[in-house]
Short mmCIF file of C-alpha atoms (C1' of nucleotides) in Angstrom, two decimals:
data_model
loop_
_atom_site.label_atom_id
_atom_site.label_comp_id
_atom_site.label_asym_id
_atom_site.label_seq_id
_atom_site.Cartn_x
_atom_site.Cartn_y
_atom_site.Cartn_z
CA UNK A 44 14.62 19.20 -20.45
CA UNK A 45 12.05 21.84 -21.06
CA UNK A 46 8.94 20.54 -22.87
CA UNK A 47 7.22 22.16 -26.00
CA UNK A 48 3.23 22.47 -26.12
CA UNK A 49 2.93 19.12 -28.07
CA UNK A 50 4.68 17.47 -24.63
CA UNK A 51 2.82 19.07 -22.65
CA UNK A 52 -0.53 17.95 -24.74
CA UNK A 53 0.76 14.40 -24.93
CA UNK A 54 1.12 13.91 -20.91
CA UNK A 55 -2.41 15.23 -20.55
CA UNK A 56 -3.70 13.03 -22.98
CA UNK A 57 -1.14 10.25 -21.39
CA UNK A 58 -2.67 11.13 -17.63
CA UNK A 59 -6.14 10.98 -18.77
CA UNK A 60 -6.23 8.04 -20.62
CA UNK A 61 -3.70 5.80 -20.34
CA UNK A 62 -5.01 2.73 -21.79
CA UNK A 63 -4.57 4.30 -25.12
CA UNK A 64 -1.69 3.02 -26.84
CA UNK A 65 1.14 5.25 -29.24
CA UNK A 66 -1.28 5.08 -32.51
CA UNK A 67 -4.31 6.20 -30.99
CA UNK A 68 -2.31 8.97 -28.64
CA UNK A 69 -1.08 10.05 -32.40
CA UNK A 70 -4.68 10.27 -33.80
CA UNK A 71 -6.30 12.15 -31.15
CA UNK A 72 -2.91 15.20 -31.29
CA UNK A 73 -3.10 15.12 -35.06
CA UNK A 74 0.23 14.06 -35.83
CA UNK A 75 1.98 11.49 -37.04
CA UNK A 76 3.01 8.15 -35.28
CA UNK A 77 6.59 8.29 -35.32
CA UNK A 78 6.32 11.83 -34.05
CA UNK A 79 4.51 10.41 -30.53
CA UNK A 80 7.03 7.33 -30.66
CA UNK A 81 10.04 9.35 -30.66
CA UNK A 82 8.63 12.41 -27.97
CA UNK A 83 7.85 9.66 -25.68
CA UNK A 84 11.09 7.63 -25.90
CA UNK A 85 12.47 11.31 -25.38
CA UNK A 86 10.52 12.33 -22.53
CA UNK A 87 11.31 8.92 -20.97
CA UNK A 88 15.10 9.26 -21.41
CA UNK A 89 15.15 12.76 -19.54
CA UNK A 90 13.62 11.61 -16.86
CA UNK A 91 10.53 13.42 -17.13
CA UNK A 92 8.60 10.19 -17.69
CA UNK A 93 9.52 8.06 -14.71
CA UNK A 94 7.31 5.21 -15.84
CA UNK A 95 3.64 4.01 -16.25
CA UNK A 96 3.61 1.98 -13.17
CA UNK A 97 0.38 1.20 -11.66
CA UNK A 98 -1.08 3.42 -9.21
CA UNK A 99 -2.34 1.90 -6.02
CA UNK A 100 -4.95 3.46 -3.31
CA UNK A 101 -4.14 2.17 -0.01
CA UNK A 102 -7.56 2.98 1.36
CA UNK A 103 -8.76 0.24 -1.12
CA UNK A 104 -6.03 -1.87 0.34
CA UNK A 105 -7.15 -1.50 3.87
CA UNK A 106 -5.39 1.17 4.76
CA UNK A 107 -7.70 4.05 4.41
CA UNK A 108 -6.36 6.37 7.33
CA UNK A 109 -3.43 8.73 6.20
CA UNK A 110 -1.07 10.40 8.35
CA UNK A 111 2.81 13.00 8.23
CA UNK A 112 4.44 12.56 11.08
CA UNK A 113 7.31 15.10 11.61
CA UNK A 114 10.49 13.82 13.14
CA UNK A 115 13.56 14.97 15.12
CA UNK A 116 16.50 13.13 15.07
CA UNK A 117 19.15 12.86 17.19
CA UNK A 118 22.35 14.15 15.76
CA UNK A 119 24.13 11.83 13.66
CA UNK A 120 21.29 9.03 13.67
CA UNK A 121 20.30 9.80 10.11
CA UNK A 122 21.27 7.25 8.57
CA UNK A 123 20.42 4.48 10.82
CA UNK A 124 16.75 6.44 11.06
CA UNK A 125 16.01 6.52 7.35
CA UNK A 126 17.46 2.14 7.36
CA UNK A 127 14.83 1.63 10.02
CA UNK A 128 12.04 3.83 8.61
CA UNK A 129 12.75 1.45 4.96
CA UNK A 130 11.81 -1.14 6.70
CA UNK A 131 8.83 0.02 7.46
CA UNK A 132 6.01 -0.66 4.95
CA UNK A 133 3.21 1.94 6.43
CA UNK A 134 5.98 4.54 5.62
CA UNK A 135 5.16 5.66 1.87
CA UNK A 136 7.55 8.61 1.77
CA UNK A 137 10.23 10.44 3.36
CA UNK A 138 11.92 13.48 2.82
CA UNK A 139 14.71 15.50 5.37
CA UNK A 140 13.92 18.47 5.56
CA UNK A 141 14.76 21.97 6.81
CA UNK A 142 12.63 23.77 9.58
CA UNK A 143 11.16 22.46 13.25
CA UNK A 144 11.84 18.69 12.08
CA UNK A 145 14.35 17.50 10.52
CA UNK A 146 12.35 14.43 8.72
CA UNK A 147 9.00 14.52 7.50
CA UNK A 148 7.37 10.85 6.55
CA UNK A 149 3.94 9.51 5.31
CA UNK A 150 2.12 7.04 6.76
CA UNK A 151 -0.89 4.86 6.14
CA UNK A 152 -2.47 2.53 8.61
CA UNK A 153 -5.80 0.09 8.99
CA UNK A 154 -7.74 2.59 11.43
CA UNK A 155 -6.61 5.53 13.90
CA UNK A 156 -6.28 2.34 16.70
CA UNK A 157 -4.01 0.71 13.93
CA UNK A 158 -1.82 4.27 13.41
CA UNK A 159 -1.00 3.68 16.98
CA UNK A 160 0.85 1.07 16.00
CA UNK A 161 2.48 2.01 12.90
CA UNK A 162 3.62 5.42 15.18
CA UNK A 163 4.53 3.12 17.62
CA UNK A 164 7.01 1.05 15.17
CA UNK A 165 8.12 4.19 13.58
CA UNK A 166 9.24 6.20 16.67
CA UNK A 167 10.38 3.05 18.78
CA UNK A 168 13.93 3.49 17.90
CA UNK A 169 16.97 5.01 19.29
CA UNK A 170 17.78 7.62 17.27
CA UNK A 171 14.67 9.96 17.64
CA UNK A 172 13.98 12.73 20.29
CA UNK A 173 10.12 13.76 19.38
CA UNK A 174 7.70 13.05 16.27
CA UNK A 175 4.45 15.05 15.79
CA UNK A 176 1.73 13.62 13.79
CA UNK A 177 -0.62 15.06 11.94
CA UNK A 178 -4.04 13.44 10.68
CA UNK A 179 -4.98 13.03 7.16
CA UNK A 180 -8.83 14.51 7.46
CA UNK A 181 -9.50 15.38 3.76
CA UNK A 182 -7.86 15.16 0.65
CA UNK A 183 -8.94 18.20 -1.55
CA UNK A 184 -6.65 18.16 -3.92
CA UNK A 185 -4.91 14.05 -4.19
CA UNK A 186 -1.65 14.71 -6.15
CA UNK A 187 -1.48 16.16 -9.55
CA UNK A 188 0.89 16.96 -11.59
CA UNK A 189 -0.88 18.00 -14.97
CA UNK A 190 -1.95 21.84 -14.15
CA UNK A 191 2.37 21.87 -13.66
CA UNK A 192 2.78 19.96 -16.82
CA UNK A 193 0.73 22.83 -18.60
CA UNK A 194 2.69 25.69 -17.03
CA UNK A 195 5.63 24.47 -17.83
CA UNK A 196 4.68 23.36 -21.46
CA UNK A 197 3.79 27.51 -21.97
CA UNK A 198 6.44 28.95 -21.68
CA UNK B 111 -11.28 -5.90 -1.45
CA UNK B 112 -8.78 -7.99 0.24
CA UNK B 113 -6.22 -9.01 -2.54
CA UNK B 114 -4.08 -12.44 -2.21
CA UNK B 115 -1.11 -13.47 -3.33
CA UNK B 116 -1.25 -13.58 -6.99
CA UNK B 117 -2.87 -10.12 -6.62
CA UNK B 118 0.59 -8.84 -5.00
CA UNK B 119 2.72 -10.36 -7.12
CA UNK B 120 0.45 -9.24 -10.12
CA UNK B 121 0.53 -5.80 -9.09
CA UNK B 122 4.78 -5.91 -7.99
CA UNK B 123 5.21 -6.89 -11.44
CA UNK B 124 3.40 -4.31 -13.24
CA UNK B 125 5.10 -1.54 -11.08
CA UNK B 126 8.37 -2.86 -12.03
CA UNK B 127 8.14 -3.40 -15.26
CA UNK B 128 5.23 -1.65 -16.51
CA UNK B 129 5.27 -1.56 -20.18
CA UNK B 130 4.46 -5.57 -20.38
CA UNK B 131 1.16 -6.55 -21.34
CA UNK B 132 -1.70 -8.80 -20.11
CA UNK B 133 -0.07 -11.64 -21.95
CA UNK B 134 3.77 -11.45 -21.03
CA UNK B 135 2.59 -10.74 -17.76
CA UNK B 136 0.36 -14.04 -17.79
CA UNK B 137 3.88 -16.05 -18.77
CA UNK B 138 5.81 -14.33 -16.02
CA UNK B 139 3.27 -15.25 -13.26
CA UNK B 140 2.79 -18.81 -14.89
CA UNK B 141 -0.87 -18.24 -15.23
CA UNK B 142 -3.39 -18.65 -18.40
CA UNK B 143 -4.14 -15.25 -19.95
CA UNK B 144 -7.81 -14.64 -18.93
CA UNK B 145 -6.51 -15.22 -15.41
CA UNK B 146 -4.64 -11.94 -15.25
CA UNK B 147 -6.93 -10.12 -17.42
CA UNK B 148 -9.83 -10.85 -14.69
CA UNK B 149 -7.48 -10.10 -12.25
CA UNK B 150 -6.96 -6.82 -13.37
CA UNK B 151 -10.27 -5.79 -14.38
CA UNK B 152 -11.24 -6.19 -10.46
CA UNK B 153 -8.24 -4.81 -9.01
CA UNK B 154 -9.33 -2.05 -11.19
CA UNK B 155 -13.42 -1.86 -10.63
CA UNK B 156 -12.27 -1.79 -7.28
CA UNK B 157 -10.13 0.89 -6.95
CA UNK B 158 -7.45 -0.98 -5.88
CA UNK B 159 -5.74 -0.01 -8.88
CA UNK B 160 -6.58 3.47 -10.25
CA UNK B 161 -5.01 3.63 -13.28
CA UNK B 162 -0.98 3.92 -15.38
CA UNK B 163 -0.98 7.42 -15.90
CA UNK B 164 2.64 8.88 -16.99
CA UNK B 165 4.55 9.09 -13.34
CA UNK B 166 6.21 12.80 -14.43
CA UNK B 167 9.24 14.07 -12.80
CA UNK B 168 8.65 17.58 -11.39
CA UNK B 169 12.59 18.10 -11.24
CA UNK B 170 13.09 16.88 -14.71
CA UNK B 171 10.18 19.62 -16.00
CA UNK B 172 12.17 22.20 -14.45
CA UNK B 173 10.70 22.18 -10.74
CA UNK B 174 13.76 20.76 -8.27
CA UNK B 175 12.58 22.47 -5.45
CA UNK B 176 9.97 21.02 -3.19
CA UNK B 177 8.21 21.78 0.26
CA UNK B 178 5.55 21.37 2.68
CA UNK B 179 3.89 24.16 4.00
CA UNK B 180 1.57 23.71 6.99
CA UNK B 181 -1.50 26.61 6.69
CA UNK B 182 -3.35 27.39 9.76
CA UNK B 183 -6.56 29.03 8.22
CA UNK B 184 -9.04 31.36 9.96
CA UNK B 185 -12.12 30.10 11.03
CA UNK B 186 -14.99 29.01 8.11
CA UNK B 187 -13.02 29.88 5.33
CA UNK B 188 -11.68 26.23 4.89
CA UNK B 189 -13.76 26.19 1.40
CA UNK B 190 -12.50 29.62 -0.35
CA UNK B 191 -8.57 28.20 0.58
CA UNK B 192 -8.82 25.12 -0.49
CA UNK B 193 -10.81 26.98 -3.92
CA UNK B 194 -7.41 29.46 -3.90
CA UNK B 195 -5.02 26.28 -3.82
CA UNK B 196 -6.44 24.65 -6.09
CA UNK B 197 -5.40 27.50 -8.80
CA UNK B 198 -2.12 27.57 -8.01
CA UNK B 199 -0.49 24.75 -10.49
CA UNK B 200 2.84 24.18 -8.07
CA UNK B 201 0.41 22.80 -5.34
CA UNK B 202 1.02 19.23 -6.19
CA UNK B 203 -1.56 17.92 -3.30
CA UNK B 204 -3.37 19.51 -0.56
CA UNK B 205 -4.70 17.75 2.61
CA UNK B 206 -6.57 18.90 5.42
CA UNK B 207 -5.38 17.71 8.63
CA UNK B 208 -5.50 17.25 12.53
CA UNK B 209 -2.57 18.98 14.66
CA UNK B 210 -0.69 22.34 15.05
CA UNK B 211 -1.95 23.61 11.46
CA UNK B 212 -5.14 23.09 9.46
CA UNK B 213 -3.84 22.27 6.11
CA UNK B 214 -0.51 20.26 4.73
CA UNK B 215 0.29 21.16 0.90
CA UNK B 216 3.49 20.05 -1.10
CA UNK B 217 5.03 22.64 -3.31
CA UNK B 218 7.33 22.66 -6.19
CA UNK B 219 9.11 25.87 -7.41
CA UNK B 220 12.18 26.06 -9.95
CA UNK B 221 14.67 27.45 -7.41
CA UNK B 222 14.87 28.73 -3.51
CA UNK B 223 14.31 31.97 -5.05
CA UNK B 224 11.41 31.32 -6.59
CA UNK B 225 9.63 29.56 -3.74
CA UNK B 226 9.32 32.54 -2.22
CA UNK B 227 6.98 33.64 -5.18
CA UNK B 228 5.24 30.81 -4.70
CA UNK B 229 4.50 30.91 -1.21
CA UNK B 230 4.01 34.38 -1.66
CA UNK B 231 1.24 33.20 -3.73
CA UNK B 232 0.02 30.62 -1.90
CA UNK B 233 -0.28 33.06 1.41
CA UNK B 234 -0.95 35.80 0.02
CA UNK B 235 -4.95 35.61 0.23
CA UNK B 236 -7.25 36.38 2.85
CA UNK B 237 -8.01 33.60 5.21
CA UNK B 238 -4.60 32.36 5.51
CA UNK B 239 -3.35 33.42 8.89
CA UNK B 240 0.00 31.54 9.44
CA UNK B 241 2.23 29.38 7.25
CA UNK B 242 5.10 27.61 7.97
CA UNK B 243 7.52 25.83 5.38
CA UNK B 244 10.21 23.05 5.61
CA UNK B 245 11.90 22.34 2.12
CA UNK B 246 13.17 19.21 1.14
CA UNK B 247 16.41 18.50 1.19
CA UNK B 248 16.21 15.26 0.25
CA UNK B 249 14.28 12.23 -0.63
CA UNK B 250 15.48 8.98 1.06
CA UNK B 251 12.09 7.15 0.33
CA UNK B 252 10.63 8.46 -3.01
CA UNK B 253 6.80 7.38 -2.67
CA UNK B 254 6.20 3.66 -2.56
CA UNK B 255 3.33 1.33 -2.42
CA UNK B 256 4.91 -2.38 -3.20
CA UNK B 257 5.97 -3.04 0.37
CA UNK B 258 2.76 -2.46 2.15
CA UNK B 259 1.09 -4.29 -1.11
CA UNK B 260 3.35 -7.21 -0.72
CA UNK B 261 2.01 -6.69 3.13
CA UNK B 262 -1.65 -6.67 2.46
CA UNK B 263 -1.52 -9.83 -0.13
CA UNK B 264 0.46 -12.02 2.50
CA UNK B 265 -2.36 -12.03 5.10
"C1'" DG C 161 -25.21 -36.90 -1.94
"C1'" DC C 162 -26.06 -33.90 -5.64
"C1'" DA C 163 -26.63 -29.64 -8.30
"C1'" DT C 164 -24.86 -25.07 -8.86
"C1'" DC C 165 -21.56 -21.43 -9.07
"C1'" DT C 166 -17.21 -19.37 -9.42
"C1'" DG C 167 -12.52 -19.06 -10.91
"C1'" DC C 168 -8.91 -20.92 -13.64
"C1'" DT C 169 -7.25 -23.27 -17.86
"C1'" DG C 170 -6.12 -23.72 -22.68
"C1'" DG C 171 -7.35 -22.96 -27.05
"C1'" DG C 172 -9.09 -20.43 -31.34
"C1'" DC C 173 -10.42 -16.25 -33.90
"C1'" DA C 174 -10.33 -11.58 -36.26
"C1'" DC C 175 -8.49 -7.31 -35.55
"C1'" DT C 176 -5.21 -3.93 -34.12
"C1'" DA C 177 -1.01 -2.09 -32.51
"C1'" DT C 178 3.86 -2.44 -32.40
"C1'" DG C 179 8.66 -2.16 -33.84
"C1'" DC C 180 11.26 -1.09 -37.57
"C1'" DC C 181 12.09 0.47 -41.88
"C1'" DT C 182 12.17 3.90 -46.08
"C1'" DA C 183 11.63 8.37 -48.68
"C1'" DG C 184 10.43 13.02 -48.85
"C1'" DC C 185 10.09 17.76 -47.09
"C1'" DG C 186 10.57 22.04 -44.57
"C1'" DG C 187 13.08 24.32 -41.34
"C1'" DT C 188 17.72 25.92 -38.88
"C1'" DC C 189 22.59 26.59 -38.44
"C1'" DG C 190 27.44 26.79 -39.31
"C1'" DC D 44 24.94 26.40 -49.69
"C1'" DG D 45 25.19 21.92 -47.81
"C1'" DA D 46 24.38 19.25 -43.65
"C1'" DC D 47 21.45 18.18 -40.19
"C1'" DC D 48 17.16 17.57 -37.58
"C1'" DG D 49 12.34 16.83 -36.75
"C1'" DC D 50 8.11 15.66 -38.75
"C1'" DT D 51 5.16 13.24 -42.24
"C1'" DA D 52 3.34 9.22 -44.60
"C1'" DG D 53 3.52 4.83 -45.86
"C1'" DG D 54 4.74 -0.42 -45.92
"C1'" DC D 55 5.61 -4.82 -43.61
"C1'" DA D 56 6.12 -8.90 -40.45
"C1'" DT D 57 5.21 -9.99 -35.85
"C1'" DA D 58 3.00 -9.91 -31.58
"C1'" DG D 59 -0.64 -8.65 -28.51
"C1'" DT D 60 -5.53 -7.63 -27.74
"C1'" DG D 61 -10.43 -8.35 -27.02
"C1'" DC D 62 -13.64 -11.80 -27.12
"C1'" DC D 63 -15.29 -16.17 -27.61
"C1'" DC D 64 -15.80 -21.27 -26.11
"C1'" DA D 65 -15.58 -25.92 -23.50
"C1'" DG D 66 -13.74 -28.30 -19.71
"C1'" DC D 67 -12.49 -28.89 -14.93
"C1'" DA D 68 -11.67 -28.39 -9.89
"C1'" DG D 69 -13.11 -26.63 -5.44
"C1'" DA D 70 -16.54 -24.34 -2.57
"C1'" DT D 71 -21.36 -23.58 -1.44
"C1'" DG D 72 -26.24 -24.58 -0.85
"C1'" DC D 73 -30.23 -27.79 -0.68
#
DNA sequence: GCATCTGCTGGGCACTATGCCTAGCGGTCG
DNA sequence: CGACCGCTAGGCATAGTGCCCAGCAGATGC
């Protein structure tokens, strides 16, 4: 489960270029091909490889306004909250959490008229007291997970 | 930028079985080769698909702990924070935001202990005045884009 | 009505990568 | 000391890739 520094250099390589296939990945880290074959089949069987799925950007989609919206539920509702908010497919994410809310979800919708009515869907059910949204102004930093990759390859 | 059916199922396909190629793909969708390769050249030159970098696990690399932490941040010194966050490598994504705070980041850390050194870290830097933090308990909707792709190719 | 353009088909081609195998070699550990 | 593990280096058949072409149907423009 923890990864050495030749891990760590293959995800990099792996996140900035994925195209490249296990022969290549081998050239450019100097070593040899079964060595990236089996490291990969490795890092895929702990987990820490979910998969190379293909990563979408719903602003290209049409969906360019992002948006968390923090939830309180009424006691005992979770479950039926989190089967509703499924169903949903402006909701991208949800976590429970600990703190003010108890859910915390993230939404995307066609234009701030349009996240009316994705807040609209989301809240309109029995089961929750209040939701606070917040507004996706700026990204600075979209999600990353390489600069974690590289700590944890270190030590 | 619209994308139709064949688009959506294109794109559904790759994210659940990613490690196909062009051509199995082109036999699963019961189109000619060339077809899918255009395909994904344009989903691609626009943006609609970014790329197939590795999906890693923070849990898996040792991180199980995540949270959000809303920043309220003192006035003009949006740049220098955002600068500051950027260093830290358990910031997985940063946005800026409408609301009750200024700024919405996700954090890993490898325990409840050690979040408090992170967010001690995070803080701890002129020009943050508040923070508040709700961890994540857990994750009933891992992030997802194949529903509201499915969504966008059907109209 | 006719020409043009675009997107899809179906095929062919050389080249490359893959999956799978073997043998050897330097470490570590009981 | 012997067994084991991870890495190297190579070989081989198969499959996929990138790139080409000609043909064809539907939409668009004149």
């Amino acid at each position: 489960m923890a990864i050495d520094h030749l891990d760590g250099r293959l995800i990099t390589l792996l996140a900035r270029e994925p195209r490249i296939g296990v022969l290549e990945a081998s050239r450019r880290l100097g070593v040899a091909r079964g060595t990236v074959q089996a490291r990969l089949d490795r890092l895929q069987s702990n987990g820490v490889i979910r998969g190379f799925g293909p990563e979408v950007d719903p602003a290209a989609l049409g969906y360019p306004v992002t948006a968390f919206a923090t939830l309180e539920i009424k006691q005992g509702q979770g479950a039926v909250v989190r089967a509703h908010l499924t169903t949903v497919p402006e909701v991208l994410e949800l976590h429970t959490t600990t703190g003010h809310g108890d859910m915390l979800c993230r939404l995307v919708a066609r234009s701030n008229a349009d996240l009316q009515r994705v807040i609209d869907r989301v809240v309109g059910f029995d089961g929750i007291v209040r939701a606070s949204t917040a507004i996706v102004m700026e990204n600075p930093v979209p999600l990353r997970i390489i600069p974690l990759v590289q700590q944890a390859s270190e030590d």
